[in-house]
Amino acid sequence: MSVQEMILKKAEGYRDEAARVLSDLVKIKSYSSAEKDVCLRIKEMCEQYGFDEVRIDGLGSVIARVGSGPKKLAIDAHIDTVEVGDPAQWQKDPFSGEIFDGFIYGRGTSDQKGGAASMITAGRILKELGYDGEYSVYFTFTVMEEDCDGMCWKYLIEEEGLKPDFAVSTEPTSCRLYRGHRGRMEMVARLKGVSAHGSAPERGESAAYKAARAALAMEQLNSDLKPDEDNFLGKGTIVVSQIDVKGPSQCAVPDQAMLYLDRRLTWGEDKDLAISQVKEYMARAIGEDESAVSVSMPRYEKRGWKEADYSQELYFPTWKIPEEHEIVQAGRRAYETLWGKPPVIDKWTFSTNLVAVTGRHKIPAIGFGPGDENQAHAPNEKTRVEDLVICSAFYAMLPYALEGKERA
């Protein structure tokens, strides 16, 4: 029996078990920075299935390895989730992990514990096949992504020295092969006015009115932004997500204004360009010099479940990989070998840990994951059991495809 036949047989044989693994993970609440219980459960599972190495890094992520080859392939799932939101919008208990009619239901099924369940199954398959090829396959179950995407991998690369040759994100792609997404950053813009008594506003200079004009300028900037040169990632965007104004009292002209900005960055855009655009558009809108507009990037400094001190600025670089690149072509070969047809190749709308792996550290990567992107952060989140079967087979096949042995 060929490698691909054995992988497909095992993935199908573990269909129900993969669904139970995902159900088990969903039942364990794991909001960002509070993932301890789910990390310990994943560690237990990987040890139970005989992974060659299982450990927890200094930030709290679970690192499990199969194989001991000189090259490194990392397959990643973040295992934290966003919160539930309004419970009244859920038709089922968000933490039920219910398996029904070909779906698993609950918070994190698509974003993105489904990827984690498929990875656990893939590692189990590789162990049972006795994989001893060119790659050490690292399965990384990472923390705090929902709060600060990529920081967990920045830590792994810069502090723990785990720098793979190739990487795969298992964020939801509907079992399509992805090769890029826009980056993002967060900015705080501050404007100043001159306070005066509210009974005589003409004596002052309202920071609130400046903020209003500045917000409309961001609407114009969003309209003016252009797509990348090949229009693969599309255009960048900017939106004002918060506005706050204040002054000495409720009966005074406000003298301080803050606008919080979410900026999505297409190929060729970076933080310096984005900051300069905000300054230019806001200054023009309020009729002042650019020095009157203060723009900064906040930092993420929340502690995780291991109480480690680690932080980064809220900047997440754009990335994309050419379709002809080795890792994209290996993904294509793995898919075609398993299912006899080429995969759909596309991109994410949202951001993933690959902003650090590829955007910041230039490690070639692809995306392939169970579930649909539109389920992320939504009420009544669910994912297909079939996707878990497909993805576990794909992850197990990929190291063979990278070695050119997918038809051995």
CSV table of C-alpha atoms in Angstrom, one decimal:
chain,number,residue,atom,x,y,z
A,1,MET,CA,0.0,0.0,0.0
A,2,SER,CA,1.4,3.4,-1.0
A,3,VAL,CA,2.0,6.2,1.5
A,4,GLN,CA,-1.0,8.2,0.3
A,5,GLU,CA,-3.3,5.2,0.5
A,6,MET,CA,-2.2,4.5,4.1
A,7,ILE,CA,-2.6,8.1,5.1
A,8,LEU,CA,-6.1,8.3,3.6
A,9,LYS,CA,-7.1,5.0,5.2
A,10,LYS,CA,-5.9,6.2,8.7
A,11,ALA,CA,-7.4,9.6,8.4
A,12,GLU,CA,-10.8,8.1,7.5
A,13,GLY,CA,-10.4,5.5,10.3
A,14,TYR,CA,-9.8,8.3,12.8
A,15,ARG,CA,-12.8,10.4,11.6
A,16,ASP,CA,-14.9,9.8,14.8
A,17,GLU,CA,-11.8,10.1,17.0
A,18,ALA,CA,-10.8,13.5,15.5
A,19,ALA,CA,-14.3,14.8,16.1
A,20,ARG,CA,-14.2,13.6,19.7
A,21,VAL,CA,-10.8,15.3,20.2
A,22,LEU,CA,-12.2,18.6,18.9
A,23,SER,CA,-15.3,18.2,21.0
A,24,ASP,CA,-13.1,17.7,24.1
A,25,LEU,CA,-11.0,20.8,23.3
A,26,VAL,CA,-14.2,22.9,22.8
A,27,LYS,CA,-15.5,21.9,26.2
A,28,ILE,CA,-12.4,23.5,27.8
A,29,LYS,CA,-12.8,27.3,27.9
A,30,SER,CA,-9.6,28.9,26.7
A,31,TYR,CA,-9.8,32.7,26.3
A,32,SER,CA,-6.6,34.5,25.5
A,33,SER,CA,-4.0,34.4,28.3
A,34,ALA,CA,-6.1,31.8,30.2
A,35,GLU,CA,-5.3,28.7,28.1
A,36,LYS,CA,-3.7,26.6,30.8
A,37,ASP,CA,-6.3,23.8,31.0
A,38,VAL,CA,-6.5,23.3,27.3
A,39,CYS,CA,-2.7,23.3,26.9
A,40,LEU,CA,-2.4,20.6,29.5
A,41,ARG,CA,-5.1,18.5,27.8
A,42,ILE,CA,-3.3,18.9,24.4
A,43,LYS,CA,0.0,17.9,26.0
A,44,GLU,CA,-1.7,14.9,27.5
A,45,MET,CA,-3.1,13.8,24.2
A,46,CYS,CA,0.2,14.2,22.3
A,47,GLU,CA,2.0,12.2,24.9
A,48,GLN,CA,-0.8,9.5,24.7
A,49,TYR,CA,-0.3,9.2,21.0
A,50,GLY,CA,3.4,8.8,21.3
A,51,PHE,CA,4.8,12.1,19.9
A,52,ASP,CA,8.6,12.1,20.1
A,53,GLU,CA,8.8,15.3,22.2
A,54,VAL,CA,6.1,17.3,24.0
A,55,ARG,CA,6.8,20.4,26.0
A,56,ILE,CA,5.4,23.7,27.0
A,57,ASP,CA,7.4,26.8,26.1
A,58,GLY,CA,8.1,29.8,28.3
A,59,LEU,CA,5.0,31.7,27.1
A,60,GLY,CA,2.6,28.8,27.5
A,61,SER,CA,2.4,27.2,24.0
A,62,VAL,CA,2.5,23.4,23.6
A,63,ILE,CA,5.3,22.2,21.2
A,64,ALA,CA,5.0,18.6,20.0
A,65,ARG,CA,7.4,17.0,17.6
A,66,VAL,CA,7.3,13.9,15.3
A,67,GLY,CA,10.5,12.9,13.5
A,68,SER,CA,14.1,13.9,13.9
A,69,GLY,CA,15.2,15.0,10.5
A,70,PRO,CA,17.6,17.9,10.0
A,71,LYS,CA,15.0,20.2,8.4
A,72,LYS,CA,12.1,21.7,10.3
A,73,LEU,CA,8.4,21.9,9.3
A,74,ALA,CA,6.1,23.7,11.7
A,75,ILE,CA,2.3,23.2,11.6
A,76,ASP,CA,0.5,25.7,13.8
A,77,ALA,CA,-2.9,26.2,15.5
A,78,HIS,CA,-3.7,28.8,18.1
A,79,ILE,CA,-5.8,27.3,20.8
A,80,ASP,CA,-7.2,30.4,22.5
A,81,THR,CA,-10.6,31.8,21.5
A,82,VAL,CA,-12.5,35.0,21.6
A,83,GLU,CA,-15.3,35.2,24.1
A,84,VAL,CA,-18.9,34.2,23.5
A,85,GLY,CA,-20.5,37.6,23.2
A,86,ASP,CA,-24.3,37.7,23.7
A,87,PRO,CA,-25.3,34.2,24.9
A,88,ALA,CA,-28.8,34.8,23.6
A,89,GLN,CA,-27.5,34.6,20.0
A,90,TRP,CA,-26.4,31.0,20.5
A,91,GLN,CA,-28.8,28.2,19.7
A,92,LYS,CA,-26.5,25.6,21.5
A,93,ASP,CA,-24.2,25.9,24.5
A,94,PRO,CA,-21.0,27.5,23.1
A,95,PHE,CA,-19.0,25.0,25.1
A,96,SER,CA,-21.0,21.9,24.4
A,97,GLY,CA,-18.8,20.5,21.7
A,98,GLU,CA,-21.9,18.8,20.4
A,99,ILE,CA,-21.3,16.4,17.4
A,100,PHE,CA,-24.4,16.3,15.3
A,101,ASP,CA,-25.2,15.6,11.6
A,102,GLY,CA,-21.6,15.9,10.4
A,103,PHE,CA,-20.7,19.0,12.4
A,104,ILE,CA,-19.0,19.9,15.7
A,105,TYR,CA,-20.6,22.9,17.4
A,106,GLY,CA,-19.1,25.5,19.8
A,107,ARG,CA,-16.7,28.3,20.3
A,108,GLY,CA,-13.4,27.6,18.6
A,109,THR,CA,-14.5,24.8,16.3
A,110,SER,CA,-13.4,26.8,13.3
A,111,ASP,CA,-11.2,29.4,14.9
A,112,GLN,CA,-9.4,27.4,15.5
A,113,LYS,CA,-9.4,24.3,17.6
A,114,GLY,CA,-10.4,22.3,14.5
A,115,GLY,CA,-6.9,22.8,13.2
A,116,ALA,CA,-5.5,21.6,16.5
A,117,ALA,CA,-7.6,18.4,16.4
A,118,SER,CA,-6.5,17.7,12.9
A,119,MET,CA,-2.8,18.3,13.8
A,120,ILE,CA,-3.1,15.9,16.8
A,121,THR,CA,-4.6,13.3,14.4
A,122,ALA,CA,-1.9,13.9,11.8
A,123,GLY,CA,0.9,13.5,14.3
A,124,ARG,CA,-0.7,10.2,15.4
A,125,ILE,CA,-0.7,9.1,11.7
A,126,LEU,CA,2.9,10.0,11.2
A,127,LYS,CA,3.9,8.1,14.3
A,128,GLU,CA,2.0,5.0,13.2
A,129,LEU,CA,3.6,5.2,9.7
A,130,GLY,CA,7.0,5.4,11.4
A,131,TYR,CA,7.9,8.6,9.7
A,132,ASP,CA,11.7,9.1,9.7
A,133,GLY,CA,12.2,11.4,6.8
A,134,GLU,CA,14.1,14.7,6.3
A,135,TYR,CA,11.9,16.7,8.5
A,136,SER,CA,11.4,17.2,12.2
A,137,VAL,CA,7.6,18.0,12.2
A,138,TYR,CA,6.7,20.5,14.9
A,139,PHE,CA,3.1,20.7,15.9
A,140,THR,CA,2.7,24.0,17.7
A,141,PHE,CA,-0.5,24.8,19.8
A,142,THR,CA,0.0,28.5,20.5
A,143,VAL,CA,-1.4,31.0,22.9
A,144,MET,CA,-2.7,34.6,23.0
A,145,GLU,CA,-3.2,34.8,19.2
A,146,GLU,CA,-6.6,36.4,19.5
A,147,ASP,CA,-5.2,39.2,21.6
A,148,CYS,CA,-1.9,39.7,19.7
A,149,ASP,CA,-1.5,37.5,16.6
A,150,GLY,CA,2.0,36.3,16.0
A,151,MET,CA,3.5,37.2,19.4
A,152,CYS,CA,3.5,33.6,20.3
A,153,TRP,CA,5.7,32.8,17.2
A,154,LYS,CA,7.8,35.9,17.7
A,155,TYR,CA,8.6,34.4,21.1
A,156,LEU,CA,9.3,30.9,19.7
A,157,ILE,CA,11.6,32.2,17.1
A,158,GLU,CA,13.4,35.0,19.0
A,159,GLU,CA,13.5,33.5,22.5
A,160,GLU,CA,13.3,29.8,22.0
A,161,GLY,CA,15.2,29.5,18.8
A,162,LEU,CA,12.6,27.5,16.9
A,163,LYS,CA,13.0,28.7,13.3
A,164,PRO,CA,11.5,26.3,10.9
A,165,ASP,CA,12.3,25.9,7.2
A,166,PHE,CA,8.6,26.0,6.3
A,167,ALA,CA,5.4,26.5,8.2
A,168,VAL,CA,1.7,25.9,7.9
A,169,SER,CA,-1.1,27.8,9.6
A,170,THR,CA,-4.2,25.7,10.2
A,171,GLU,CA,-6.6,28.7,10.5
A,172,PRO,CA,-9.8,28.0,8.6
A,173,THR,CA,-9.5,28.0,4.8
A,174,SER,CA,-12.4,25.6,4.0
A,175,CYS,CA,-9.7,23.1,3.0
A,176,ARG,CA,-8.2,25.5,0.4
A,177,LEU,CA,-4.5,26.3,0.0
A,178,TYR,CA,-3.7,29.9,1.1
A,179,ARG,CA,-0.5,31.8,0.3
A,180,GLY,CA,-1.0,35.2,1.9
A,181,HIS,CA,-3.0,37.8,3.7
A,182,ARG,CA,-2.9,41.5,4.5
A,183,GLY,CA,-1.0,42.7,7.5
A,184,ARG,CA,-2.4,45.1,10.1
A,185,MET,CA,-1.5,47.6,12.7
A,186,GLU,CA,-3.3,49.6,15.4
A,187,MET,CA,-2.7,53.3,15.9
A,188,VAL,CA,-3.7,56.0,18.4
A,189,ALA,CA,-4.0,59.5,17.0
A,190,ARG,CA,-4.2,62.4,19.5
A,191,LEU,CA,-5.4,66.0,18.8
A,192,LYS,CA,-5.4,69.0,21.0
A,193,GLY,CA,-7.9,71.8,21.4
A,194,VAL,CA,-8.2,74.8,23.7
A,195,SER,CA,-10.7,74.6,26.5
A,196,ALA,CA,-13.2,77.3,27.4
A,197,HIS,CA,-16.4,77.5,29.3
A,198,GLY,CA,-19.3,75.7,27.7
A,199,SER,CA,-21.4,78.9,27.8
A,200,ALA,CA,-19.0,80.6,25.4
A,201,PRO,CA,-17.6,77.9,23.1
A,202,GLU,CA,-16.3,80.6,20.7
A,203,ARG,CA,-13.5,81.3,23.2
A,204,GLY,CA,-12.1,77.8,22.8
A,205,GLU,CA,-11.1,75.4,20.1
A,206,SER,CA,-13.0,72.1,20.3
A,207,ALA,CA,-11.0,68.9,20.1
A,208,ALA,CA,-14.3,67.2,19.5
A,209,TYR,CA,-14.9,69.0,16.3
A,210,LYS,CA,-11.3,68.3,15.2
A,211,ALA,CA,-11.9,64.6,16.0
A,212,ALA,CA,-15.0,64.6,13.9
A,213,ARG,CA,-13.2,66.1,10.9
A,214,ALA,CA,-10.3,63.8,11.5
A,215,ALA,CA,-12.6,60.8,11.5
A,216,LEU,CA,-14.1,61.8,8.2
A,217,ALA,CA,-10.6,62.2,6.8
A,218,MET,CA,-10.0,58.6,7.7
A,219,GLU,CA,-13.1,57.7,5.7
A,220,GLN,CA,-11.6,59.5,2.7
A,221,LEU,CA,-8.2,57.8,3.3
A,222,ASN,CA,-9.9,54.4,3.3
A,223,SER,CA,-11.5,55.3,-0.1
A,224,ASP,CA,-8.1,56.4,-1.5
A,225,LEU,CA,-6.1,53.4,-0.6
A,226,LYS,CA,-4.9,51.2,-3.5
A,227,PRO,CA,-4.6,47.4,-4.0
A,228,ASP,CA,-1.3,45.6,-4.3
A,229,GLU,CA,0.3,45.5,-7.8
A,230,ASP,CA,-1.1,42.0,-8.7
A,231,ASN,CA,-4.4,42.6,-6.8
A,232,PHE,CA,-4.0,39.3,-5.0
A,233,LEU,CA,-4.4,40.7,-1.5
A,234,GLY,CA,-6.5,43.6,-2.6
A,235,LYS,CA,-6.5,47.1,-1.0
A,236,GLY,CA,-5.6,48.1,2.4
A,237,THR,CA,-8.2,49.6,4.7
A,238,ILE,CA,-8.5,51.9,7.7
A,239,VAL,CA,-11.3,52.4,10.1
A,240,VAL,CA,-11.8,54.5,13.2
A,241,SER,CA,-12.8,52.0,15.9
A,242,GLN,CA,-13.0,54.3,18.9
A,243,ILE,CA,-13.2,58.1,19.6
A,244,ASP,CA,-12.8,59.7,23.0
A,245,VAL,CA,-12.8,63.4,23.8
A,246,LYS,CA,-12.5,65.1,27.1
A,247,GLY,CA,-11.9,68.5,28.8
A,248,PRO,CA,-11.9,70.0,32.3
A,249,SER,CA,-15.6,69.3,32.9
A,250,GLN,CA,-19.0,68.4,31.3
A,251,CYS,CA,-19.5,72.2,30.9
A,252,ALA,CA,-16.4,72.9,28.9
A,253,VAL,CA,-15.0,72.9,25.4
A,254,PRO,CA,-13.0,69.6,25.2
A,255,ASP,CA,-9.3,70.1,24.8
A,256,GLN,CA,-8.2,66.5,24.1
A,257,ALA,CA,-9.2,64.0,21.5
A,258,MET,CA,-8.2,60.4,20.8
A,259,LEU,CA,-9.0,58.3,17.8
A,260,TYR,CA,-8.2,54.6,17.7
A,261,LEU,CA,-7.5,53.2,14.3
A,262,ASP,CA,-7.5,49.7,12.8
A,263,ARG,CA,-5.3,49.7,9.6
A,264,ARG,CA,-5.1,46.7,7.3
A,265,LEU,CA,-2.0,46.7,5.2
A,266,THR,CA,-1.7,45.3,1.6
A,267,TRP,CA,1.6,44.3,-0.1
A,268,GLY,CA,4.0,47.2,-0.2
A,269,GLU,CA,2.5,49.1,2.8
A,270,ASP,CA,4.2,49.3,6.1
A,271,LYS,CA,3.9,51.1,9.4
A,272,ASP,CA,5.9,54.1,8.4
A,273,LEU,CA,3.7,54.7,5.4
A,274,ALA,CA,0.5,54.2,7.3
A,275,ILE,CA,1.5,56.6,10.1
A,276,SER,CA,2.5,59.3,7.5
A,277,GLN,CA,-0.8,58.9,5.7
A,278,VAL,CA,-2.8,59.4,8.9
A,279,LYS,CA,-0.8,62.5,9.8
A,280,GLU,CA,-1.2,64.0,6.3
A,281,TYR,CA,-5.0,63.4,6.0
A,282,MET,CA,-5.8,64.5,9.6
A,283,ALA,CA,-3.7,67.6,9.4
A,284,ARG,CA,-5.3,68.7,6.2
A,285,ALA,CA,-8.8,68.0,7.6
A,286,ILE,CA,-8.2,70.2,10.8
A,287,GLY,CA,-6.3,72.9,8.8
A,288,GLU,CA,-3.1,72.5,10.8
A,289,ASP,CA,0.5,71.4,10.3
A,290,GLU,CA,1.2,67.6,10.6
A,291,SER,CA,3.0,68.4,13.9
A,292,ALA,CA,-0.4,69.0,15.4
A,293,VAL,CA,-1.3,65.3,14.9
A,294,SER,CA,0.4,62.8,17.3
A,295,VAL,CA,0.2,59.2,16.0
A,296,SER,CA,1.7,56.3,17.9
A,297,MET,CA,1.4,52.5,18.0
A,298,PRO,CA,0.3,50.9,21.3
A,299,ARG,CA,2.0,47.9,22.7
A,300,TYR,CA,0.4,44.6,23.8
A,301,GLU,CA,1.7,43.8,27.4
A,302,LYS,CA,-0.9,41.4,28.9
A,303,ARG,CA,0.6,38.5,30.8
A,304,GLY,CA,-0.2,35.0,29.8
A,305,TRP,CA,-1.0,31.9,31.9
A,306,LYS,CA,2.6,31.3,32.7
A,307,GLU,CA,3.1,34.9,33.9
A,308,ALA,CA,5.9,35.6,31.5
A,309,ASP,CA,6.9,39.2,30.8
A,310,TYR,CA,6.7,39.6,27.0
A,311,SER,CA,5.3,42.2,24.8
A,312,GLN,CA,5.3,43.7,21.3
A,313,GLU,CA,4.1,46.7,19.4
A,314,LEU,CA,0.7,46.2,17.7
A,315,TYR,CA,2.2,45.9,14.2
A,316,PHE,CA,1.7,42.7,12.1
A,317,PRO,CA,3.5,42.8,8.7
A,318,THR,CA,1.8,41.7,5.4
A,319,TRP,CA,3.0,38.5,3.8
A,320,LYS,CA,2.4,36.6,0.6
A,321,ILE,CA,4.2,33.7,-1.1
A,322,PRO,CA,4.5,33.3,-4.9
A,323,GLU,CA,2.4,30.4,-6.3
A,324,GLU,CA,5.5,28.8,-7.8
A,325,HIS,CA,7.3,28.7,-4.4
A,326,GLU,CA,8.5,25.3,-3.1
A,327,ILE,CA,6.1,25.2,-0.2
A,328,VAL,CA,3.1,26.2,-2.2
A,329,GLN,CA,3.9,23.6,-4.8
A,330,ALA,CA,4.5,20.9,-2.1
A,331,GLY,CA,1.1,21.7,-0.8
A,332,ARG,CA,-0.4,21.4,-4.2
A,333,ARG,CA,1.3,18.0,-4.8
A,334,ALA,CA,0.1,16.7,-1.4
A,335,TYR,CA,-3.4,17.7,-2.2
A,336,GLU,CA,-3.4,16.3,-5.7
A,337,THR,CA,-1.8,13.0,-4.6
A,338,LEU,CA,-4.5,12.5,-2.0
A,339,TRP,CA,-7.6,13.6,-3.9
A,340,GLY,CA,-6.6,13.6,-7.6
A,341,LYS,CA,-7.4,17.2,-8.3
A,342,PRO,CA,-5.7,20.6,-7.7
A,343,PRO,CA,-6.6,22.6,-4.6
A,344,VAL,CA,-8.2,26.0,-4.8
A,345,ILE,CA,-5.4,28.5,-4.1
A,346,ASP,CA,-6.4,31.8,-2.4
A,347,LYS,CA,-5.8,34.0,0.7
A,348,TRP,CA,-7.3,34.9,4.0
A,349,THR,CA,-9.3,38.1,4.7
A,350,PHE,CA,-8.2,38.2,8.4
A,351,SER,CA,-4.8,38.0,10.0
A,352,THR,CA,-3.0,34.9,11.5
A,353,ASN,CA,0.2,34.0,13.3
A,354,LEU,CA,2.0,34.1,9.9
A,355,VAL,CA,2.4,37.8,10.4
A,356,ALA,CA,5.3,36.8,12.6
A,357,VAL,CA,6.4,33.6,10.9
A,358,THR,CA,6.5,35.0,7.4
A,359,GLY,CA,5.7,38.7,7.6
A,360,ARG,CA,8.3,39.4,10.3
A,361,HIS,CA,10.8,36.5,9.9
A,362,LYS,CA,10.4,35.7,6.2
A,363,ILE,CA,9.9,31.9,6.8
A,364,PRO,CA,8.0,30.5,3.8
A,365,ALA,CA,4.5,29.4,4.8
A,366,ILE,CA,1.1,28.3,3.5
A,367,GLY,CA,-2.4,28.0,5.1
A,368,PHE,CA,-4.6,25.0,5.1
A,369,GLY,CA,-7.3,24.5,7.7
A,370,PRO,CA,-10.7,23.0,8.5
A,371,GLY,CA,-13.7,25.2,8.8
A,372,ASP,CA,-14.8,28.4,7.2
A,373,GLU,CA,-13.4,31.9,7.8
A,374,ASN,CA,-16.9,33.4,8.2
A,375,GLN,CA,-17.5,31.2,11.3
A,376,ALA,CA,-14.7,33.0,13.1
A,377,HIS,CA,-15.9,35.0,16.1
A,378,ALA,CA,-19.5,34.4,15.1
A,379,PRO,CA,-22.3,33.0,17.2
A,380,ASN,CA,-23.3,29.4,16.5
A,381,GLU,CA,-19.8,28.6,15.4
A,382,LYS,CA,-19.4,25.1,13.9
A,383,THR,CA,-17.1,23.1,11.6
A,384,ARG,CA,-17.5,20.0,9.5
A,385,VAL,CA,-16.2,16.6,10.6
A,386,GLU,CA,-15.2,15.9,7.0
A,387,ASP,CA,-12.8,18.9,7.1
A,388,LEU,CA,-10.9,17.3,10.1
A,389,VAL,CA,-10.4,14.1,8.0
A,390,ILE,CA,-9.2,16.1,5.0
A,391,CYS,CA,-6.8,18.3,7.0
A,392,SER,CA,-5.3,15.5,9.1
A,393,ALA,CA,-4.5,13.6,5.8
A,394,PHE,CA,-3.0,16.8,4.3
A,395,TYR,CA,-0.7,17.6,7.3
A,396,ALA,CA,0.5,14.0,7.4
A,397,MET,CA,1.2,14.0,3.6
A,398,LEU,CA,3.0,17.3,3.5
A,399,PRO,CA,6.4,16.2,4.8
A,400,TYR,CA,6.5,13.5,2.2
A,401,ALA,CA,5.5,15.9,-0.5
A,402,LEU,CA,8.3,18.3,0.5
A,403,GLU,CA,10.7,15.4,0.1
A,404,GLY,CA,9.2,14.4,-3.2
A,405,LYS,CA,8.1,11.1,-1.8
A,406,GLU,CA,4.4,11.6,-1.9
A,407,ARG,CA,3.9,8.6,-4.2
A,408,ALA,CA,6.3,6.3,-2.5
